[in-house]
Short mmCIF file of C-alpha atoms and ligand atoms in Angstrom, two decimals:
data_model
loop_
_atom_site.label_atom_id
_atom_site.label_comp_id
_atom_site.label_asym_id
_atom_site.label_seq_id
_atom_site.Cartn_x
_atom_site.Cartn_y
_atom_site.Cartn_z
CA UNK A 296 -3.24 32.20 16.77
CA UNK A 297 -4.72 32.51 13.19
CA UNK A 298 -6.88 29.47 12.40
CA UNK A 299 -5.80 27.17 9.38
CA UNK A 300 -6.89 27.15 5.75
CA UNK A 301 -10.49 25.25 5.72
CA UNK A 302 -9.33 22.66 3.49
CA UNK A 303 -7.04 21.26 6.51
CA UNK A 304 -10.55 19.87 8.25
CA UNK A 305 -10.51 17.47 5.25
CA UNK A 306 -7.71 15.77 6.26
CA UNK A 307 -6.88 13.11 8.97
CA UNK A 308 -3.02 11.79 9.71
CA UNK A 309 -2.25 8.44 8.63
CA UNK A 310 -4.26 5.43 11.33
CA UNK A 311 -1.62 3.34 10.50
CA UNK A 312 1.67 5.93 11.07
CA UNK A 313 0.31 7.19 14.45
CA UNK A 314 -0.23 3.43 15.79
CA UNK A 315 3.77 2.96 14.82
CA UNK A 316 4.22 6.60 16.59
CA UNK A 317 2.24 4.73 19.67
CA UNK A 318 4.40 1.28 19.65
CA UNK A 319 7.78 3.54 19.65
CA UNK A 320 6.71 5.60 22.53
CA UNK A 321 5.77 2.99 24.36
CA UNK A 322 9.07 1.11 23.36
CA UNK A 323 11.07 4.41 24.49
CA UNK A 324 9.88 4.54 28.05
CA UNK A 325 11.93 0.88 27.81
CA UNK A 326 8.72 -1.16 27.33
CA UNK A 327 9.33 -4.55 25.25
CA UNK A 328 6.65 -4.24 22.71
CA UNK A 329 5.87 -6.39 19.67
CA UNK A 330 5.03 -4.40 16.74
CA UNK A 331 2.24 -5.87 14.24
CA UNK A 332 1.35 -1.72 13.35
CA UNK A 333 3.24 -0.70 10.17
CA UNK A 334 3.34 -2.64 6.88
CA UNK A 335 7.58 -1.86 6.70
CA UNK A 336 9.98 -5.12 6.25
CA UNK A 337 11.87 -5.54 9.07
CA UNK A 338 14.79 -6.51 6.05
CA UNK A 339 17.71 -4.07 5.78
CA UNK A 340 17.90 -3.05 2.17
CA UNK A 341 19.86 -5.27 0.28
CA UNK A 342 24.05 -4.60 0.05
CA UNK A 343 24.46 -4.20 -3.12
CA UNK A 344 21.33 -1.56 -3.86
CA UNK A 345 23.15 0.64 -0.78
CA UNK A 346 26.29 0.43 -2.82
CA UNK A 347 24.78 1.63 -5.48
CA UNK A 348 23.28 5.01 -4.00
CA UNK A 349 26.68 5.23 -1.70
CA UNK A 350 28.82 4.95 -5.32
CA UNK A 351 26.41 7.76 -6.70
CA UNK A 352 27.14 9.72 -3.87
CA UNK A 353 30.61 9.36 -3.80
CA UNK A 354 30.42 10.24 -7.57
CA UNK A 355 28.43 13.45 -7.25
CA UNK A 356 25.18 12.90 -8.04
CA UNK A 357 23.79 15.19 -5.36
CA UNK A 358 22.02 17.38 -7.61
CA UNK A 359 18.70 18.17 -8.61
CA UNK A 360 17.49 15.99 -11.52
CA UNK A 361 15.09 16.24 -14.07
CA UNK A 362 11.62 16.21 -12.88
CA UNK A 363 10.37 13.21 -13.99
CA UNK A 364 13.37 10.81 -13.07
CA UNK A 365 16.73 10.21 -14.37
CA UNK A 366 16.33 8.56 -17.82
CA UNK A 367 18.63 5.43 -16.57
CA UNK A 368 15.90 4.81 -13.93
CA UNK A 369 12.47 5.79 -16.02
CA UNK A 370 14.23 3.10 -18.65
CA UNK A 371 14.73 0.38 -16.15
CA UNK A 372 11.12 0.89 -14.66
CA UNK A 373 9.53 0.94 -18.24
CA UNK A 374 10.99 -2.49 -18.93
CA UNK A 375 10.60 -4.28 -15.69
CA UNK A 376 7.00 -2.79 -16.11
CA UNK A 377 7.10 -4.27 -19.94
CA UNK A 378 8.77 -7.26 -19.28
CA UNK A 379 6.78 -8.56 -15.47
CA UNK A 380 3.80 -6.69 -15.47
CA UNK A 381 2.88 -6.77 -19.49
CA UNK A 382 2.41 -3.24 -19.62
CA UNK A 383 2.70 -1.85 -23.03
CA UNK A 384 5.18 1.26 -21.97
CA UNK A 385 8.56 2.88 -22.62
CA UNK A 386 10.19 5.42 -20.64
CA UNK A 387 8.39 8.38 -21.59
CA UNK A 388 5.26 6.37 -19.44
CA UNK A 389 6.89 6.79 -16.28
CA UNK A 390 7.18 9.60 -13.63
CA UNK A 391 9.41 8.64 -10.19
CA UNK A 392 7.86 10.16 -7.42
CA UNK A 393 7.85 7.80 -3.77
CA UNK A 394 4.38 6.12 -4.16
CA UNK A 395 2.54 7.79 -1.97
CA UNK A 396 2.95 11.00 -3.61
CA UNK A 397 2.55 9.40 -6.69
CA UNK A 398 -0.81 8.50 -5.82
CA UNK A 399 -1.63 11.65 -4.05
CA UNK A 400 -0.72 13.29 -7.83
CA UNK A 401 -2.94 10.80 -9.28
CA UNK A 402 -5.86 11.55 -7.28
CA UNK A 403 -5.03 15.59 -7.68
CA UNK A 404 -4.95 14.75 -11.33
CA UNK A 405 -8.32 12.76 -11.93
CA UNK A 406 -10.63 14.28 -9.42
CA UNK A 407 -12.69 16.91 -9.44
CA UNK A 408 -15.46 18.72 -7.11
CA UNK A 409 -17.52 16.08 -6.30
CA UNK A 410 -16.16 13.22 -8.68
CA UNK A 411 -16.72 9.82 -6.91
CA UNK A 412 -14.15 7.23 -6.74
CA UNK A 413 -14.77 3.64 -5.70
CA UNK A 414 -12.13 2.53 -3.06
CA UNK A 415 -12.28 -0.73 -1.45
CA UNK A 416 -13.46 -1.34 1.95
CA UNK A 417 -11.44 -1.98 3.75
CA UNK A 418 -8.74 -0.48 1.79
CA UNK A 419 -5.23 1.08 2.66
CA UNK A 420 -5.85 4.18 5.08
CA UNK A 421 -4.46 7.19 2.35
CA UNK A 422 -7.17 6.69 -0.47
CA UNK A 423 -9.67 8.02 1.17
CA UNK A 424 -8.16 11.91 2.52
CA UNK A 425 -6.41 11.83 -0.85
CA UNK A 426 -10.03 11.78 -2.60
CA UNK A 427 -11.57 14.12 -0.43
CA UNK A 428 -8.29 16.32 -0.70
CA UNK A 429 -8.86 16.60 -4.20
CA UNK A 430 -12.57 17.22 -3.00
CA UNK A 431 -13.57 14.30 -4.22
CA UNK A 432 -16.17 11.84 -2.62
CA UNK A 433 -14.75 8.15 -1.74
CA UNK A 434 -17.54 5.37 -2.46
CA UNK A 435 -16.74 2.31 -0.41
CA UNK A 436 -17.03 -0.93 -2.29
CA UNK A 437 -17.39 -3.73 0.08
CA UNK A 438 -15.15 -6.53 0.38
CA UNK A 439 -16.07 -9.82 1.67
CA UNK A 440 -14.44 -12.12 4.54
CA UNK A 441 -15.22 -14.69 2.52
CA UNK A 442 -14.38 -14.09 -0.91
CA UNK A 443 -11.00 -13.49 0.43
CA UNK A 444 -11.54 -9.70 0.65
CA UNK A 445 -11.73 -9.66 -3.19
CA UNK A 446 -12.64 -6.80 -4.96
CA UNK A 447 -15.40 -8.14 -7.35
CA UNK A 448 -16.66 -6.76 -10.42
CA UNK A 449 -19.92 -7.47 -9.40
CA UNK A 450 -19.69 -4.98 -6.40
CA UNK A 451 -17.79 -2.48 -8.21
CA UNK A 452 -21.10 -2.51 -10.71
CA UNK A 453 -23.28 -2.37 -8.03
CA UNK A 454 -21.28 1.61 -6.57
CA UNK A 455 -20.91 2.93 -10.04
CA UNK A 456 -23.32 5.94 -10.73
CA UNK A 457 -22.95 9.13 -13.62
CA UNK A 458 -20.69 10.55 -11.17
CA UNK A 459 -18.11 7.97 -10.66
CA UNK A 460 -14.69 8.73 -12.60
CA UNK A 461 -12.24 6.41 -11.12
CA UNK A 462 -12.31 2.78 -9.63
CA UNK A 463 -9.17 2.13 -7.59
CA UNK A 464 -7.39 -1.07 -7.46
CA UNK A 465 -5.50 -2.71 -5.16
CA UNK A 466 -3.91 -6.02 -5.17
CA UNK A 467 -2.77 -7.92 -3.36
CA UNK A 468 -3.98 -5.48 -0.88
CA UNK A 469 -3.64 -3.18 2.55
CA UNK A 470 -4.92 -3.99 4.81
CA UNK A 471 -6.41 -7.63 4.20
CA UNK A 472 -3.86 -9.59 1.87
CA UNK A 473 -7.08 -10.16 -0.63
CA UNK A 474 -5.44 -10.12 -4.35
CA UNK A 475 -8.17 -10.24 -7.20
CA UNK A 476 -8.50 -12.96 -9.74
CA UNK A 477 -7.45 -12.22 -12.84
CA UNK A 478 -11.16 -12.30 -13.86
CA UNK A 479 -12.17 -9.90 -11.15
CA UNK A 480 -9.43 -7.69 -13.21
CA UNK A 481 -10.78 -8.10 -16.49
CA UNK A 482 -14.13 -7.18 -15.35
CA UNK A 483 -13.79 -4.27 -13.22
CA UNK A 484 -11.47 -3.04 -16.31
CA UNK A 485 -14.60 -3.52 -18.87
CA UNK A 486 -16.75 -1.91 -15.86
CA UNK A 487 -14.14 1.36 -16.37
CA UNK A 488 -14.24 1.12 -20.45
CA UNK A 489 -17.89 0.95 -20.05
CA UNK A 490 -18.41 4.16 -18.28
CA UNK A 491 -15.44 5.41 -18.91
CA UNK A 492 -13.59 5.70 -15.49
CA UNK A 493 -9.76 6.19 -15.08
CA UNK A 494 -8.56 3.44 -13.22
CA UNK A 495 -5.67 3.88 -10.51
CA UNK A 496 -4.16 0.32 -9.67
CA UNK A 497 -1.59 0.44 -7.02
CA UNK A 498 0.49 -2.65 -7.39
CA UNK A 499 3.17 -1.92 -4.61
CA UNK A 500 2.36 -5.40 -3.10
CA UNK A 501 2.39 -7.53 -6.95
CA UNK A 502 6.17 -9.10 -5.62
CA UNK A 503 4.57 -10.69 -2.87
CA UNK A 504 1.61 -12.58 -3.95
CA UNK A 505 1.46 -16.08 -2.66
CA UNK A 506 -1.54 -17.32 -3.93
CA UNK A 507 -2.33 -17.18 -7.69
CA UNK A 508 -0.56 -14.81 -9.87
CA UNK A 509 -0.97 -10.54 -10.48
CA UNK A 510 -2.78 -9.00 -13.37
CA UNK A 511 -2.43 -5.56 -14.32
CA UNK A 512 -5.18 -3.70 -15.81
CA UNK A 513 -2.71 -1.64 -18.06
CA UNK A 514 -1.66 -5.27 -19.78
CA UNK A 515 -5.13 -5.36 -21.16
CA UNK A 516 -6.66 -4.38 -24.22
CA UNK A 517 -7.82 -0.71 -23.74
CA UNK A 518 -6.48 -0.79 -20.10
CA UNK A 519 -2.99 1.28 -21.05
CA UNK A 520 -4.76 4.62 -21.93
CA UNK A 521 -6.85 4.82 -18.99
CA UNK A 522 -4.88 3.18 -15.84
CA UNK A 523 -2.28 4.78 -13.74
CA UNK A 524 -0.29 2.28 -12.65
CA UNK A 525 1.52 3.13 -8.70
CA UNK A 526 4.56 0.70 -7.77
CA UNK A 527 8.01 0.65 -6.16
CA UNK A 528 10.82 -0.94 -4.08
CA UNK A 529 9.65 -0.03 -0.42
CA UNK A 530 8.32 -3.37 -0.12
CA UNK A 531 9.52 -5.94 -2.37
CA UNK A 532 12.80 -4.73 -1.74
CA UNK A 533 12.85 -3.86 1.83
CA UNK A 534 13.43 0.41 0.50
CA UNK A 535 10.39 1.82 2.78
CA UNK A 536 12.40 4.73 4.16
CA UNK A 537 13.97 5.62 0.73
CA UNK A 538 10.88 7.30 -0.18
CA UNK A 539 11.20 6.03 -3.95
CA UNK A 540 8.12 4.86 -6.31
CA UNK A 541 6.71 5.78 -9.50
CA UNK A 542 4.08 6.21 -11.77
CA UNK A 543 3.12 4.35 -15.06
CA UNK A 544 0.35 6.23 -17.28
CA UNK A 545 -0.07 7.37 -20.62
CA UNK A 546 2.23 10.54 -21.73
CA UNK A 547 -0.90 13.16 -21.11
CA UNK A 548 -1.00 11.47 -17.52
CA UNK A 549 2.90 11.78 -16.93
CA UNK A 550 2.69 15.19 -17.99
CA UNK A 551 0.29 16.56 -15.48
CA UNK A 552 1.71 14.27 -12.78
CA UNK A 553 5.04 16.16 -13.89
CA UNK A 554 3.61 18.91 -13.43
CA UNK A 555 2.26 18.74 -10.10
CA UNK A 556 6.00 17.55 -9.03
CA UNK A 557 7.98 20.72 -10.80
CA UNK A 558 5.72 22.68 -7.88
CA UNK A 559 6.42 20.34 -4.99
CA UNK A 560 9.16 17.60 -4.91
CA UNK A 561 11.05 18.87 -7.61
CA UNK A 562 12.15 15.41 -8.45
CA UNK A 563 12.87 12.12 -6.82
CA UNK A 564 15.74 12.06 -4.51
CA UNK A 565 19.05 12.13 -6.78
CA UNK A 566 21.38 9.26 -5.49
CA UNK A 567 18.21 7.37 -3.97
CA UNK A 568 17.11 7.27 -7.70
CA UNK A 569 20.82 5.39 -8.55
CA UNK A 570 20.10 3.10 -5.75
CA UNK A 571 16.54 1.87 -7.76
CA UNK A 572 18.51 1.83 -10.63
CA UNK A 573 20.85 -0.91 -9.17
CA UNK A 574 17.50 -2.93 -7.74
CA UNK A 575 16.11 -3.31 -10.73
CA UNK A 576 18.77 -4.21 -13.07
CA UNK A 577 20.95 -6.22 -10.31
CA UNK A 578 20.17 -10.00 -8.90
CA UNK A 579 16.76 -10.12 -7.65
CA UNK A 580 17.75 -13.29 -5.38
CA UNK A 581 16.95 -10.98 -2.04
CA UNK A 582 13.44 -10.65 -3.63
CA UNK A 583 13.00 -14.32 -3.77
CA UNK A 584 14.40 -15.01 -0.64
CA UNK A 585 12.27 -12.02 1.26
CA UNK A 586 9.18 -13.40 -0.34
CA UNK A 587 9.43 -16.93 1.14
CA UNK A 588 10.39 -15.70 4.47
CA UNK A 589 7.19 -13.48 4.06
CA UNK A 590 5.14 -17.16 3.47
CA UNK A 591 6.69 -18.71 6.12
CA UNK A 592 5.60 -15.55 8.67
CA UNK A 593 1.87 -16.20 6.57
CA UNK A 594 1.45 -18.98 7.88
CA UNK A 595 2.45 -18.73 11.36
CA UNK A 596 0.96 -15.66 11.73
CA UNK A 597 -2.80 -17.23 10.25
CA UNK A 598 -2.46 -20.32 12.55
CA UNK A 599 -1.50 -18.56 15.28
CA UNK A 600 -4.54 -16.24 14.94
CA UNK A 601 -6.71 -18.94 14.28
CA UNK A 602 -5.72 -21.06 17.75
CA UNK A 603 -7.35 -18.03 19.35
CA UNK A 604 -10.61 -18.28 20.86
CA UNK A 605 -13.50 -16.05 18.69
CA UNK A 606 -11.25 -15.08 15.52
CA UNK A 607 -11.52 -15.38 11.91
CA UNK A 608 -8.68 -15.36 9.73
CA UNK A 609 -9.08 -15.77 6.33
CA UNK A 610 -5.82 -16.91 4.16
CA UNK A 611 -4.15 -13.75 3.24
CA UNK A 612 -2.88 -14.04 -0.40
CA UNK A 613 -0.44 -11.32 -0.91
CA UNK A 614 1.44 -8.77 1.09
CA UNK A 615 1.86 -9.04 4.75
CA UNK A 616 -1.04 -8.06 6.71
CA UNK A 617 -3.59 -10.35 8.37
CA UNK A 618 -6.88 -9.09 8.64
CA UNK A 619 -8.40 -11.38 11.21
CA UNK A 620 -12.33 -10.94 12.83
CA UNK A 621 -12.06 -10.78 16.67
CA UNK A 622 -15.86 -11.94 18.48
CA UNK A 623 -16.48 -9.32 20.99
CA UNK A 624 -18.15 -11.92 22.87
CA UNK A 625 -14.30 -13.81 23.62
CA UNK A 626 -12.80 -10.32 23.81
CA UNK A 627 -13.97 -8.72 26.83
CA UNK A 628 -16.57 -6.96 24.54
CA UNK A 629 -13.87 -4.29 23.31
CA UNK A 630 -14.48 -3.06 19.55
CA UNK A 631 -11.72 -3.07 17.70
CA UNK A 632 -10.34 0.33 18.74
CA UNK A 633 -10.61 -0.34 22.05
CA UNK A 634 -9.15 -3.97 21.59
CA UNK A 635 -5.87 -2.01 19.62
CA UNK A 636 -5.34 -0.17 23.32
CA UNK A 637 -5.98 -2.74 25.62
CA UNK A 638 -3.54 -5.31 23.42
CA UNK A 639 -0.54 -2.24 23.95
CA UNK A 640 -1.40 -1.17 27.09
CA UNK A 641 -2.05 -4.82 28.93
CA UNK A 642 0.07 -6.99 26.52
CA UNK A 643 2.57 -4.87 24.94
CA UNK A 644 1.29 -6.10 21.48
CA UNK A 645 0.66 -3.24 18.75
CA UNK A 646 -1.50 -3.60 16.18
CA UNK A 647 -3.71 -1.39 13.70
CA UNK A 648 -7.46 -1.45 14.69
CA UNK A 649 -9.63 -2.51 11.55
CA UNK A 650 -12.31 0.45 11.67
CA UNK A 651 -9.33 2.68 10.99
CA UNK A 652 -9.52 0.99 7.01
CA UNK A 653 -13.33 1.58 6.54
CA UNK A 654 -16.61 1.00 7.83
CA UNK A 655 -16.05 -3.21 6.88
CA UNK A 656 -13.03 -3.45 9.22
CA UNK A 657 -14.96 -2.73 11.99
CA UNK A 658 -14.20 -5.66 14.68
CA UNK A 659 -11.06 -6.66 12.83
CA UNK A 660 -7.18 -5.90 13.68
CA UNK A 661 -4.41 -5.55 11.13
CA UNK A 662 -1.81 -7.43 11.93
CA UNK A 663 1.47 -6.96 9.89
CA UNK A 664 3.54 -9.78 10.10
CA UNK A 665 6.67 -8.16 8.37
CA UNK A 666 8.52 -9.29 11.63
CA UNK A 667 10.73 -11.57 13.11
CA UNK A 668 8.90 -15.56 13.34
CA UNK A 669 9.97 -15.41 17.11
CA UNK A 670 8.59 -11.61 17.58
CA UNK A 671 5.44 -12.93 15.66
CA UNK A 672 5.14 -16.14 18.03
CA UNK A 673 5.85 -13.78 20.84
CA UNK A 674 2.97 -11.39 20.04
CA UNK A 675 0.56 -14.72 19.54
CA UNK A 676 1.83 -16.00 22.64
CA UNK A 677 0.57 -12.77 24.82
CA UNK A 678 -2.41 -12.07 23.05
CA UNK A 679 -3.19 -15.64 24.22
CA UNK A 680 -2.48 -14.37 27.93
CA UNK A 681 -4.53 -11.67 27.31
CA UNK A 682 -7.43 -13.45 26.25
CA UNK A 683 -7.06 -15.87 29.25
CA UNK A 684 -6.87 -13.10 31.40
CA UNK A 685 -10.26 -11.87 30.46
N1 LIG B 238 0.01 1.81 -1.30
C1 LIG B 238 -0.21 0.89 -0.35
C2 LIG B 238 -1.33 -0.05 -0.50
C3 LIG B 238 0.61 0.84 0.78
O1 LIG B 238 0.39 -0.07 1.73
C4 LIG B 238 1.66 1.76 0.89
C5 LIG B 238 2.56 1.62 2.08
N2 LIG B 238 2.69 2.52 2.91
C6 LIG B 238 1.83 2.72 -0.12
C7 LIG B 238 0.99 2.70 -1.20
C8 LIG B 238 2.87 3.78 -0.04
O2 LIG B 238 4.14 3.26 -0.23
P1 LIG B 238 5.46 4.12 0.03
O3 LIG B 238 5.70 4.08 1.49
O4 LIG B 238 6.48 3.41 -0.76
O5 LIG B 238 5.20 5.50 -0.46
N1 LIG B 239 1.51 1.42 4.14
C1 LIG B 239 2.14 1.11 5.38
C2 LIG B 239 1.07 0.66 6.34
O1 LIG B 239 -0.07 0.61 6.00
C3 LIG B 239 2.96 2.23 5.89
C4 LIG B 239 2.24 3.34 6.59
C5 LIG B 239 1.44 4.19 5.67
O2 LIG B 239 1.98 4.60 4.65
O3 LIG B 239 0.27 4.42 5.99
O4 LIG B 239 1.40 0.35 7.46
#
């Protein structure tokens, strides 16, 4: 067989994606598994945001679209964005592309041969093959247990070097629920003006922040013209396998990210792009109501974790991932891989081991609670057993 282009060994597939692929086969040879693996609501997608991709549908509007987004939907975004997030925008600032591929056009964008970018670690699994796709070199700034898994300005000082040229931010975040503090915001944004770093702050979580209260660095002074901002609907409003998101930047920004789209996507899928259209303008009661389910799961989820012998759980603030420490000691000394396998193969429980999010989530599972309170009770319940078991 001919071998593959060399730039394929830079690239590994998604930690999180193949430990869903591993609950479902497991599930399909009739196994009753509880899924903690992907970060996906288990929420259908609101009634009336079907209707309105069915209507578009039913009208037509099967056809290619302009590259960048219809104008309905790049208008609605801009003033959400405006109007929630403080972001000083209009529609020309946006480019609708699922997030991400939005963030895989950011990274294309902004880095260069041997550009360093300071991700968190742990961060989301896809930052890191996206830098070193765009042959790039990820610098891990660590996150602490017990700051929350904040992402400090202090720290991001500490990895900047004359080679950085973007800081990423993400809050609240995959994989650990950690938001930042406003303040941690406001510095890491001076940090960027500073040395002058493009900042890329994926907000996809902002709806579902429990705990204090987002900040986006484009709302800042001098934070517009160099932040691309990431969001969309896949998680506040229960949208994952719509593939929708999009992209807030400065023109220049939208323009190359446009780019990059007119030789891939083409555009945003046409009546999914309707359907966003009716999210954002419609009620946003399901939003709401989502959000304090979320909490509620939170909370049973931490205590839960908590009751078990040898693990630390710190509050998660946002999103809905817990990020909890398991003692090898109290865990059959299994590292956290191993753990991952021995929790789906002994206790039909799936979760995401924490190594697979950086070198700092080493002994730690992921654990997304976007489930069912009796699935998540369930899943406690045998991981107890497990334990006992031991
Ligand atoms: N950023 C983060 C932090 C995520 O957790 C996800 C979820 N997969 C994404 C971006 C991508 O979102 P989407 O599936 O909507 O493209
Ligand atoms: N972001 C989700 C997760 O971390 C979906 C999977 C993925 O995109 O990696 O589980």
């Amino acid at each position: 067989m001919p071998k593959f282009a060399p730039r394929m060994s830079r690239i590994v597939g998604s930690a999180t994606l193949r430990m869903n692929n591993l609950a479902a086969q497991k599930r399909a040879t009739g196994a009753d598994v509880v899924s903690f693996t992907v970060g996906e609501p288990d929420f259908d997608t609101p009634e009336p945001i079907k209707e309105g991709a069915i209507k578009a549908l039913r009208a037509g509007r099967t056809k290619y679209t302009p590259t960048s987004g219809i104008p309905e939907l790049r208008k609605a975004i801009a003033d959400v964005a405006a109007r929630e997030q403080g972001i000083p925008c209009t529609a020309k600032n946006v480019l609708v592309a699922p997030a991400k591929q939005s963030l895989f056009y950011a990274f294309q964008a902004l880095v260069g041969q041997g550009d360093e970018v300071l991700i968190p670690d742990p961060a989301w699994v896809s930052y890191d093959p996206m830098v070193r796709w765009a042959h790039g070199t990820p610098i891990p700034v660590p996150l602490e247990a017990a700051t929350g898994f904040r992402m400090t300005p202090e720290a991001v000082a500490k990895a900047i070097t004359p080679r950085t040229r973007v800081v990423v931010l993400n809050s609240p975040a995959n994989p650990t629920g950690g938001a930042n503090t406003p303040d941690d915001v406001k510095g890491i944004l001076s940090l960027a003006i500073e040395h002058d770093l493009w900042v890329i702050s994926d907000e996809i979580y902002r709806h579902l922040q429990y705990d204090g209260k987002p900040l986006s660095p484009a709302s800042l002074p001098g934070g517009f013209e160099r932040t691309w901002t990431i969001d969309g609907p896949s998680k506040s409003y229960a949208m994952t396998g719509w593939r929708m998101g999009w992209i807030i930047a400065p023109e220049s920004c939208i323009e190359a990210a446009d780019r990059l789209q007119s030789q891939s996507l083409s555009n945003a899928t046409s009546f999914a792009q309707d359907g966003v259209v009716t999210a954002l303008t419609g009620p946003q009661d399901s939003v709401a109501a989502m959000k304090a389910e979320f909490l509620a799961r939170r909370d049973l989820m931490v205590a839960g974790l908590r009751a078990l012998p040898g693990v630390t759980c710190p509050t998660p603030a946002g999103a809905f991932y817990a990020f909890p420490h398991f003692d090898a000691k109290q865990w059959g000394g299994l590292d956290d891989t191993a753990l991952a396998m021995a929790l789906l193969d002994k206790a039909n429980v799936a979760t995401t081991p924490g190594s697979a999010f950086g070198a700092r989530g080493t002994g730690h599972l992921r654990l997304s609670y976007a489930c069912s309170r009796e699935r998540i009770a369930e899943g406690l319940k045998r991981m107890a057993a497990f334990q006992g078991a031991l």
